[in-house]
């Protein structure tokens, strides 16, 4: 876990390596930059035997690198542990918690405060009662020793603690356990979801954490990586232009019907890659005709790169490329007969149309983001020295006649290729200066860049290539749908502006009719400044005014900074989605991190909270799983708090009648079992299975996602309401039986107003009331819900009768003193009359309020449900009748949304995907002619 | 988290296509529509009102009479006497006279009531030993420490029955007398059969001894009587030998602690085998002769005698019918409001 400096080749050459021990005895000195997070830069110098040797990024093995094509190498540790560049870039891992979690903790504290308040009230009550009444009653009930010493306050103090113990069921431990169980269940549902399983890669979705599920229903900002997340990160050599002639037009489009021309047959080339496809056979014919420009074109592609070949068996070539587009280009050259076979530090071996040719590699002028090009200088077997250069079209075209500009703006990555013949003397002189420049510590890069610039002039254009990174399936639809759900999607990419914009267009994120588009480019000075404190706010405000935000050329750290900026300032839930190591810091920073298990290894997935294979699953994760999780969790919490308030506060009311003596209303066994056995399973079933709107409608009406973002379903107000409902229920639960039984007798005249009978009546009423309430709160009655609700009731009565049975009493008389109470109570008609009255009185007001709410202030969910119900019934009744008033009254935004999405899905089959992904560049242009213009304008500005 | 399945293959990790895992369980989704909610409200209102009316009519046909005898009539002197604890062992008898205007038809129950007596204090309720009262010999001589300070008497003998509950047992006794035109006739009361069957036969048992010939007094030998009692537990009912010890019905009734400070407990049931009580209690003048023992002045309590008939849902109880009527009316009101709102906003 260290960054290692490989000893430079120059040095290794100088070192008379005799044995390892001797190697260790060499003493030199390395002076280098302090630890930083720049992955692509390193500056340092090695001083050894009075010589200076330049050290740069090329000579570094960063933490996490793997040695290829060699078994060992000598190195020296530069940075270790947290100082390594990767760790510097990681950002700190924070423990992620959901807002509901935080709210829950606050509420638990509140409840605790409430508990203390009630304890104090009851303790004061006890003090007064003991003073006024208890004193006189002490004939029958002697005061304990300490109280007898004329100290009723002490009695109050003891009562306070007794009531704290009795009333602590308001905050049961089972709340936390149940919440965790529900979250675990939701995570499993994500893991089990077939619709998030990617069949090609055999990758199911995976919830890597079980603590964030309900936050998925509250996301407001999505920060997405581009390459590999929106796109497949599979580079396809798509088109090329050689000497002004364009090859690779793949579609003949008549209206929307596009047909592909047949694939080219590469059987003439035994070393070809079978997976490679190209659709223009004229290029093969050109190469078979041995056209020099075409040959030179592919020679350049096979020479000018940093790909490493791996040949395990004869003819079975595998390329290890730093970037997928480089690999794509070398593979293309390979298939067209210019096979890059092997390389040493000084030579490159090609098989040109089956003949081995050795090129001497004189210099590599490597690629970086400023230069946007790379060159190699080689000496061919004939002794000619040539410079081959490939680079971004804009850079190369600066000096050349622009013949290939039409590639731009089609979502393709365009590279121009050029070459130059070099004179031996010029090169020799230049090489000396290069060596000098590369040992300077200060401004080394600038010096080198100047030198490179100097030699890369006067290039001759060979042609241009276009490599396409295809959009993943369903990306435009997903983005459209998420946008309708009022989720803002920001694209943060390391790519250049043009590519990012093209993807933006093909994803429907950019449209011609948009005025509020904000595209910032990092690496330019502006963004670096923009992330400084003074400008942060401006950046944020501007960005939030826009419909679409695309940040290009951002580093991993900047991605995280942008996320952090939104997270801290907008108080909104953020989600970051990415696939590569460069997204790790952003994934860790955001509230929720999603990893795409794609081409670029596992780092993103390992750092993420959720992972799946395709971007389009995000829609299902948020709109279905997230929404349900949030809805279920909120309903669960509402009911749970209600239930426990209703259960516990009965003791409070009873306190006023039993001299505040901390006598419990219920049987001890009932108190123990109420939360664990009698009422835990129905509410768990609701928390796990409930669905207010089915998944089809969740997709159809993305605006149903809005309540989660606004945090409407469970907040402090809702908590207050459920507290109120719980208190009301406990009040009725206590006072109705009190009124009825305070003076009543059994139908055989014997009394029933004793404490045990009262306990049975209230606990039975309570269990029935909360069961009815959960029945009303459950929107989706599966068999499991039925079993749990009815089962819980059955179990309650079974346990009640068992606890009150003769057998248990005769074994342990002091633990089961309620013998016979259930039998004697529950056979009485008056008891059932009271239970029924209590149930009706407790449940009806809530029902009425809910009905009024749906009528007066219908939520979106209510409307959609009413609508789908209406449509259902109407469809059943009469298919031809127009929609009813209900659907009209809520037809506004919902209907529009539905239509838009419907349109997207309608076309998604074939054409739209192709249109959008820019596969058929011409079609795009014809359909939306303005794209090109707009694009051009922007580029100029 | 994802479990890797044993079977390898291209689709090895594909989740099962079960309704449960795909959250497609068949389900019933009820919805609060006006078509279901409003009729339900009207229905509930009707049911509640009808029940309320029915209960009210039933209650109207029951009778109840309460006589507070704390210091009514000649009981005043007894009240004064009981103020001083020194007189605890002196008996005091008094009589209270009252009149029944309408005949109490059917079974008539005789209760004694206590006002402001807290049988529901935690320490009080805990102060008993069910193990002792179920007749366990171990507990008889060695009662639970919950009974403190009523566990052992002055001589160190274990108290049977121990604890504050038993100690404070109500010990007034009553004789109800009917004054007809012709004569003065004692109203016959059943003093047994006034407990729950389970209490009498399961919860309370006299100590079991192997030697069946022992008298109850011998069984209880080695135990002391509760401090405030005038008689030992095996001598509670001088007329019925089988009603003594822990299974004495008055004791059982008392031991079932009331939930609220105002309560009444069953004392006896009218024996309707004897004329003129076959139809119930005839209208006329009555008196109760009271053996006034239980002091209530310490805690500002009151004592009363209650005569009552019962209906199919218990004794006279106006709360339940009125509560039903009120609830029914409120639901009706709610239903009307809901209908109006629905009519105005949803239609």
PDB file of C-alpha atoms in Angstrom, chain A residues 129 133 136-137 139-142 162 184 187-189 191-195 197 199 202-204 206-207 210 625 628 632 654 657-659 661-663 688-689 691 695 734-736 738-740 742-758 778-784 786 806 809-811 813 817 819-821 823-824 829-830 833-834 836-837 840-841 844-845 847-848 850-852 855-856 865-866 869 885, chain B residues 1-2 9-17 20-34 37-38 40-41 44 47-48 51 55 66 85 109 111 116-118 120-126 130-131 134 136 149-150 164 168 194-199 202-203 228 253 256-262 264-266 294-295 298-300 310-317 319-320 323-324 327 331 334 338 341-342 345-347:
ATOM      1  CA  UNK A 129     -51.475  12.967  47.379  1.00  0.00           C
ATOM      2  CA  UNK A 133     -54.649  11.444  51.403  1.00  0.00           C
ATOM      3  CA  UNK A 136     -54.655   9.370  56.393  1.00  0.00           C
ATOM      4  CA  UNK A 137     -54.629   6.036  54.609  1.00  0.00           C
ATOM      5  CA  UNK A 139     -53.502   3.011  58.812  1.00  0.00           C
ATOM      6  CA  UNK A 140     -54.118   0.413  56.165  1.00  0.00           C
ATOM      7  CA  UNK A 141     -50.920   0.837  54.304  1.00  0.00           C
ATOM      8  CA  UNK A 142     -47.982   1.734  56.454  1.00  0.00           C
ATOM      9  CA  UNK A 162     -41.039   4.231  39.277  1.00  0.00           C
ATOM     10  CA  UNK A 184     -32.692  -5.200   5.874  1.00  0.00           C
ATOM     11  CA  UNK A 187     -32.202  -4.202   0.945  1.00  0.00           C
ATOM     12  CA  UNK A 188     -33.035  -7.784   0.180  1.00  0.00           C
ATOM     13  CA  UNK A 189     -35.854  -6.692  -2.085  1.00  0.00           C
ATOM     14  CA  UNK A 191     -30.964  -7.578  -4.226  1.00  0.00           C
ATOM     15  CA  UNK A 192     -33.763  -9.821  -5.382  1.00  0.00           C
ATOM     16  CA  UNK A 193     -35.150  -7.513  -8.000  1.00  0.00           C
ATOM     17  CA  UNK A 194     -35.064  -9.170 -11.362  1.00  0.00           C
ATOM     18  CA  UNK A 195     -35.750  -5.941 -13.125  1.00  0.00           C
ATOM     19  CA  UNK A 197     -30.541  -7.718 -12.906  1.00  0.00           C
ATOM     20  CA  UNK A 199     -28.477 -10.526 -17.836  1.00  0.00           C
ATOM     21  CA  UNK A 202     -24.988 -11.841 -14.739  1.00  0.00           C
ATOM     22  CA  UNK A 203     -25.001  -8.936 -12.322  1.00  0.00           C
ATOM     23  CA  UNK A 204     -27.866  -8.405  -9.920  1.00  0.00           C
ATOM     24  CA  UNK A 206     -26.763  -5.095  -4.749  1.00  0.00           C
ATOM     25  CA  UNK A 207     -27.578  -3.054  -1.695  1.00  0.00           C
ATOM     26  CA  UNK A 210     -28.768  -1.570   4.850  1.00  0.00           C
ATOM     27  CA  UNK A 625     -37.610   0.938  -4.235  1.00  0.00           C
ATOM     28  CA  UNK A 628     -41.625   2.495  -1.279  1.00  0.00           C
ATOM     29  CA  UNK A 632     -43.085   2.311   4.347  1.00  0.00           C
ATOM     30  CA  UNK A 654     -54.517   5.718  35.884  1.00  0.00           C
ATOM     31  CA  UNK A 657     -56.864   7.347  40.390  1.00  0.00           C
ATOM     32  CA  UNK A 658     -54.330   5.189  42.171  1.00  0.00           C
ATOM     33  CA  UNK A 659     -52.737   7.897  44.229  1.00  0.00           C
ATOM     34  CA  UNK A 661     -48.479   5.052  43.285  1.00  0.00           C
ATOM     35  CA  UNK A 662     -46.978   3.753  40.012  1.00  0.00           C
ATOM     36  CA  UNK A 663     -49.455   0.901  39.864  1.00  0.00           C
ATOM     37  CA  UNK A 688     -41.964  -4.607   4.513  1.00  0.00           C
ATOM     38  CA  UNK A 689     -44.760  -5.154   2.037  1.00  0.00           C
ATOM     39  CA  UNK A 691     -47.425  -0.368  -1.442  1.00  0.00           C
ATOM     40  CA  UNK A 695     -44.622  -0.153  -9.428  1.00  0.00           C
ATOM     41  CA  UNK A 734     -58.814   4.462  29.810  1.00  0.00           C
ATOM     42  CA  UNK A 735     -61.877   6.570  30.400  1.00  0.00           C
ATOM     43  CA  UNK A 736     -64.492   4.599  28.497  1.00  0.00           C
ATOM     44  CA  UNK A 738     -63.508   3.578  33.593  1.00  0.00           C
ATOM     45  CA  UNK A 739     -66.905   5.108  33.068  1.00  0.00           C
ATOM     46  CA  UNK A 740     -68.456   1.807  32.222  1.00  0.00           C
ATOM     47  CA  UNK A 742     -66.383   1.850  37.786  1.00  0.00           C
ATOM     48  CA  UNK A 743     -69.746   0.725  39.155  1.00  0.00           C
ATOM     49  CA  UNK A 744     -70.758  -2.168  37.002  1.00  0.00           C
ATOM     50  CA  UNK A 745     -71.187  -5.772  37.997  1.00  0.00           C
ATOM     51  CA  UNK A 746     -71.370  -9.035  36.159  1.00  0.00           C
ATOM     52  CA  UNK A 747     -74.640 -10.397  34.953  1.00  0.00           C
ATOM     53  CA  UNK A 748     -74.509 -12.832  37.874  1.00  0.00           C
ATOM     54  CA  UNK A 749     -74.125  -9.937  40.243  1.00  0.00           C
ATOM     55  CA  UNK A 750     -70.533 -10.599  41.256  1.00  0.00           C
ATOM     56  CA  UNK A 751     -68.199  -7.731  40.750  1.00  0.00           C
ATOM     57  CA  UNK A 752     -66.049  -7.076  37.734  1.00  0.00           C
ATOM     58  CA  UNK A 753     -64.671  -3.667  38.541  1.00  0.00           C
ATOM     59  CA  UNK A 754     -61.552  -5.080  40.089  1.00  0.00           C
ATOM     60  CA  UNK A 755     -58.129  -4.102  38.907  1.00  0.00           C
ATOM     61  CA  UNK A 756     -57.377  -7.397  37.158  1.00  0.00           C
ATOM     62  CA  UNK A 757     -60.584  -7.385  35.163  1.00  0.00           C
ATOM     63  CA  UNK A 758     -59.971  -3.786  34.281  1.00  0.00           C
ATOM     64  CA  UNK A 778     -52.193  -0.923   5.451  1.00  0.00           C
ATOM     65  CA  UNK A 779     -52.747  -0.166   1.811  1.00  0.00           C
ATOM     66  CA  UNK A 780     -51.636  -3.466   0.445  1.00  0.00           C
ATOM     67  CA  UNK A 781     -53.018  -6.550   2.123  1.00  0.00           C
ATOM     68  CA  UNK A 782     -50.953  -9.527   1.164  1.00  0.00           C
ATOM     69  CA  UNK A 783     -51.509 -12.939   2.652  1.00  0.00           C
ATOM     70  CA  UNK A 784     -48.626 -12.203   5.011  1.00  0.00           C
ATOM     71  CA  UNK A 786     -53.542 -11.150   6.926  1.00  0.00           C
ATOM     72  CA  UNK A 806     -55.279 -22.796  36.377  1.00  0.00           C
ATOM     73  CA  UNK A 809     -51.149 -20.492  38.512  1.00  0.00           C
ATOM     74  CA  UNK A 810     -50.778 -23.684  40.436  1.00  0.00           C
ATOM     75  CA  UNK A 811     -47.143 -23.929  39.361  1.00  0.00           C
ATOM     76  CA  UNK A 813     -48.925 -18.600  42.013  1.00  0.00           C
ATOM     77  CA  UNK A 817     -52.010 -13.961  39.815  1.00  0.00           C
ATOM     78  CA  UNK A 819     -55.943 -16.726  37.199  1.00  0.00           C
ATOM     79  CA  UNK A 820     -59.390 -16.900  35.727  1.00  0.00           C
ATOM     80  CA  UNK A 821     -59.731 -13.212  34.966  1.00  0.00           C
ATOM     81  CA  UNK A 823     -62.542 -16.331  31.515  1.00  0.00           C
ATOM     82  CA  UNK A 824     -64.644 -14.289  33.865  1.00  0.00           C
ATOM     83  CA  UNK A 829     -71.515  -9.109  27.119  1.00  0.00           C
ATOM     84  CA  UNK A 830     -70.900  -5.793  28.792  1.00  0.00           C
ATOM     85  CA  UNK A 833     -69.923  -3.746  24.467  1.00  0.00           C
ATOM     86  CA  UNK A 834     -67.217  -1.642  26.068  1.00  0.00           C
ATOM     87  CA  UNK A 836     -66.610  -2.271  20.775  1.00  0.00           C
ATOM     88  CA  UNK A 837     -67.415   1.229  21.945  1.00  0.00           C
ATOM     89  CA  UNK A 840     -65.269   2.677  17.454  1.00  0.00           C
ATOM     90  CA  UNK A 841     -64.503   5.807  19.425  1.00  0.00           C
ATOM     91  CA  UNK A 844     -63.613   6.651  13.757  1.00  0.00           C
ATOM     92  CA  UNK A 845     -62.118  10.123  14.267  1.00  0.00           C
ATOM     93  CA  UNK A 847     -60.831   7.574   9.726  1.00  0.00           C
ATOM     94  CA  UNK A 848     -62.893  10.732   9.306  1.00  0.00           C
ATOM     95  CA  UNK A 850     -58.166  10.801   6.741  1.00  0.00           C
ATOM     96  CA  UNK A 851     -61.235  10.867   4.525  1.00  0.00           C
ATOM     97  CA  UNK A 852     -61.509  14.642   4.883  1.00  0.00           C
ATOM     98  CA  UNK A 855     -61.181  15.042  -0.098  1.00  0.00           C
ATOM     99  CA  UNK A 856     -59.998  18.503   0.865  1.00  0.00           C
ATOM    100  CA  UNK A 865     -54.831   6.292  -6.907  1.00  0.00           C
ATOM    101  CA  UNK A 866     -58.248   7.775  -7.457  1.00  0.00           C
ATOM    102  CA  UNK A 869     -59.157   3.362  -9.729  1.00  0.00           C
ATOM    103  CA  UNK A 885     -64.222  14.569 -13.560  1.00  0.00           C
TER     104      UNK A 885
ATOM    105  CA  UNK B   1     -25.041  -9.509   0.907  1.00  0.00           C
ATOM    106  CA  UNK B   2     -25.914 -11.309  -2.266  1.00  0.00           C
ATOM    107  CA  UNK B   9     -23.622 -20.875 -15.162  1.00  0.00           C
ATOM    108  CA  UNK B  10     -24.286 -17.735 -17.088  1.00  0.00           C
ATOM    109  CA  UNK B  11     -27.354 -16.876 -15.040  1.00  0.00           C
ATOM    110  CA  UNK B  12     -26.076 -18.157 -11.719  1.00  0.00           C
ATOM    111  CA  UNK B  13     -26.711 -14.943  -9.864  1.00  0.00           C
ATOM    112  CA  UNK B  14     -30.106 -14.210 -11.342  1.00  0.00           C
ATOM    113  CA  UNK B  15     -32.647 -13.599  -8.588  1.00  0.00           C
ATOM    114  CA  UNK B  16     -35.534 -16.015  -8.327  1.00  0.00           C
ATOM    115  CA  UNK B  17     -38.674 -15.035 -10.091  1.00  0.00           C
ATOM    116  CA  UNK B  20     -42.436 -12.705  -2.883  1.00  0.00           C
ATOM    117  CA  UNK B  21     -38.982 -11.676  -3.996  1.00  0.00           C
ATOM    118  CA  UNK B  22     -40.325  -9.561  -6.812  1.00  0.00           C
ATOM    119  CA  UNK B  23     -42.842  -7.893  -4.476  1.00  0.00           C
ATOM    120  CA  UNK B  24     -45.691  -9.108  -6.603  1.00  0.00           C
ATOM    121  CA  UNK B  25     -47.581 -10.942  -3.883  1.00  0.00           C
ATOM    122  CA  UNK B  26     -51.256 -10.933  -4.713  1.00  0.00           C
ATOM    123  CA  UNK B  27     -52.870  -8.374  -2.509  1.00  0.00           C
ATOM    124  CA  UNK B  28     -56.050  -6.580  -1.682  1.00  0.00           C
ATOM    125  CA  UNK B  29     -55.769  -2.786  -1.713  1.00  0.00           C
ATOM    126  CA  UNK B  30     -58.738  -1.212  -0.002  1.00  0.00           C
ATOM    127  CA  UNK B  31     -59.249   2.466  -0.630  1.00  0.00           C
ATOM    128  CA  UNK B  32     -61.036   5.153   1.296  1.00  0.00           C
ATOM    129  CA  UNK B  33     -63.627   6.125  -1.240  1.00  0.00           C
ATOM    130  CA  UNK B  34     -66.828   7.950  -0.519  1.00  0.00           C
ATOM    131  CA  UNK B  37     -66.592   5.292   3.885  1.00  0.00           C
ATOM    132  CA  UNK B  38     -69.858   7.220   3.994  1.00  0.00           C
ATOM    133  CA  UNK B  40     -69.852   2.767   6.837  1.00  0.00           C
ATOM    134  CA  UNK B  41     -70.174   5.918   8.912  1.00  0.00           C
ATOM    135  CA  UNK B  44     -71.906   2.688  12.496  1.00  0.00           C
ATOM    136  CA  UNK B  47     -75.720   0.666  15.124  1.00  0.00           C
ATOM    137  CA  UNK B  48     -74.460   2.824  17.990  1.00  0.00           C
ATOM    138  CA  UNK B  51     -77.591  -0.144  20.786  1.00  0.00           C
ATOM    139  CA  UNK B  55     -79.294  -0.407  26.534  1.00  0.00           C
ATOM    140  CA  UNK B  66     -77.795   3.253  47.608  1.00  0.00           C
ATOM    141  CA  UNK B  85     -58.748   3.021  68.158  1.00  0.00           C
ATOM    142  CA  UNK B 109     -78.013  -8.265  45.008  1.00  0.00           C
ATOM    143  CA  UNK B 111     -73.527  -4.881  48.065  1.00  0.00           C
ATOM    144  CA  UNK B 116     -62.325   6.835  48.881  1.00  0.00           C
ATOM    145  CA  UNK B 117     -60.765   3.580  49.898  1.00  0.00           C
ATOM    146  CA  UNK B 118     -57.663   3.006  47.776  1.00  0.00           C
ATOM    147  CA  UNK B 120     -55.407   0.207  43.983  1.00  0.00           C
ATOM    148  CA  UNK B 121     -52.206   1.525  45.490  1.00  0.00           C
ATOM    149  CA  UNK B 122     -49.213  -0.361  44.203  1.00  0.00           C
ATOM    150  CA  UNK B 123     -47.739  -1.118  47.592  1.00  0.00           C
ATOM    151  CA  UNK B 124     -51.148  -2.155  48.882  1.00  0.00           C
ATOM    152  CA  UNK B 125     -51.916  -4.448  45.963  1.00  0.00           C
ATOM    153  CA  UNK B 126     -48.553  -6.134  46.198  1.00  0.00           C
ATOM    154  CA  UNK B 130     -51.026 -15.800  46.609  1.00  0.00           C
ATOM    155  CA  UNK B 131     -48.812 -18.750  47.430  1.00  0.00           C
ATOM    156  CA  UNK B 134     -53.509 -21.297  47.561  1.00  0.00           C
ATOM    157  CA  UNK B 136     -49.040 -24.044  50.298  1.00  0.00           C
ATOM    158  CA  UNK B 149     -45.115  -4.995  57.551  1.00  0.00           C
ATOM    159  CA  UNK B 150     -48.060  -7.374  57.919  1.00  0.00           C
ATOM    160  CA  UNK B 164     -52.099  -5.181  53.876  1.00  0.00           C
ATOM    161  CA  UNK B 168     -57.730  -4.208  55.981  1.00  0.00           C
ATOM    162  CA  UNK B 194     -70.859 -14.509  45.632  1.00  0.00           C
ATOM    163  CA  UNK B 195     -67.393 -15.123  44.200  1.00  0.00           C
ATOM    164  CA  UNK B 196     -65.983 -16.114  40.844  1.00  0.00           C
ATOM    165  CA  UNK B 197     -65.910 -19.846  40.466  1.00  0.00           C
ATOM    166  CA  UNK B 198     -62.196 -19.781  39.718  1.00  0.00           C
ATOM    167  CA  UNK B 199     -61.427 -17.800  42.817  1.00  0.00           C
ATOM    168  CA  UNK B 202     -58.628 -22.559  42.254  1.00  0.00           C
ATOM    169  CA  UNK B 203     -57.131 -19.386  43.526  1.00  0.00           C
ATOM    170  CA  UNK B 228     -56.839  -5.571  62.625  1.00  0.00           C
ATOM    171  CA  UNK B 253     -64.378 -10.946  47.539  1.00  0.00           C
ATOM    172  CA  UNK B 256     -60.080  -9.118  44.549  1.00  0.00           C
ATOM    173  CA  UNK B 257     -58.803  -5.561  44.720  1.00  0.00           C
ATOM    174  CA  UNK B 258     -60.933  -2.836  43.213  1.00  0.00           C
ATOM    175  CA  UNK B 259     -59.476  -0.764  40.409  1.00  0.00           C
ATOM    176  CA  UNK B 260     -60.762   2.561  41.680  1.00  0.00           C
ATOM    177  CA  UNK B 261     -61.111   4.182  45.101  1.00  0.00           C
ATOM    178  CA  UNK B 262     -64.914   4.079  44.934  1.00  0.00           C
ATOM    179  CA  UNK B 264     -68.843  -1.837  45.810  1.00  0.00           C
ATOM    180  CA  UNK B 265     -68.459  -5.475  46.640  1.00  0.00           C
ATOM    181  CA  UNK B 266     -71.046  -8.199  46.735  1.00  0.00           C
ATOM    182  CA  UNK B 294     -64.873  -0.825  59.826  1.00  0.00           C
ATOM    183  CA  UNK B 295     -63.468   2.623  60.556  1.00  0.00           C
ATOM    184  CA  UNK B 298     -59.239   8.154  59.074  1.00  0.00           C
ATOM    185  CA  UNK B 299     -59.264   8.523  55.333  1.00  0.00           C
ATOM    186  CA  UNK B 300     -62.418  10.580  54.961  1.00  0.00           C
ATOM    187  CA  UNK B 310     -79.077  -6.793  37.087  1.00  0.00           C
ATOM    188  CA  UNK B 311     -79.781  -6.870  33.382  1.00  0.00           C
ATOM    189  CA  UNK B 312     -78.165  -8.958  30.663  1.00  0.00           C
ATOM    190  CA  UNK B 313     -75.188  -6.639  30.580  1.00  0.00           C
ATOM    191  CA  UNK B 314     -74.665  -6.190  34.294  1.00  0.00           C
ATOM    192  CA  UNK B 315     -75.997  -3.937  36.972  1.00  0.00           C
ATOM    193  CA  UNK B 316     -77.506  -0.547  36.619  1.00  0.00           C
ATOM    194  CA  UNK B 317     -75.082   1.353  34.483  1.00  0.00           C
ATOM    195  CA  UNK B 319     -72.748   5.250  31.331  1.00  0.00           C
ATOM    196  CA  UNK B 320     -72.764   2.613  28.645  1.00  0.00           C
ATOM    197  CA  UNK B 323     -71.874   6.681  25.806  1.00  0.00           C
ATOM    198  CA  UNK B 324     -73.304   4.666  22.961  1.00  0.00           C
ATOM    199  CA  UNK B 327     -70.892   8.181  20.148  1.00  0.00           C
ATOM    200  CA  UNK B 331     -70.569   9.612  14.257  1.00  0.00           C
ATOM    201  CA  UNK B 334     -69.293  13.316  11.345  1.00  0.00           C
ATOM    202  CA  UNK B 338     -68.185  14.174   5.525  1.00  0.00           C
ATOM    203  CA  UNK B 341     -67.593  18.046   2.269  1.00  0.00           C
ATOM    204  CA  UNK B 342     -67.594  15.269  -0.225  1.00  0.00           C
ATOM    205  CA  UNK B 345     -65.411  19.401  -2.935  1.00  0.00           C
ATOM    206  CA  UNK B 346     -65.188  16.060  -4.551  1.00  0.00           C
ATOM    207  CA  UNK B 347     -68.246  16.078  -6.734  1.00  0.00           C
TER     208      UNK B 347
END
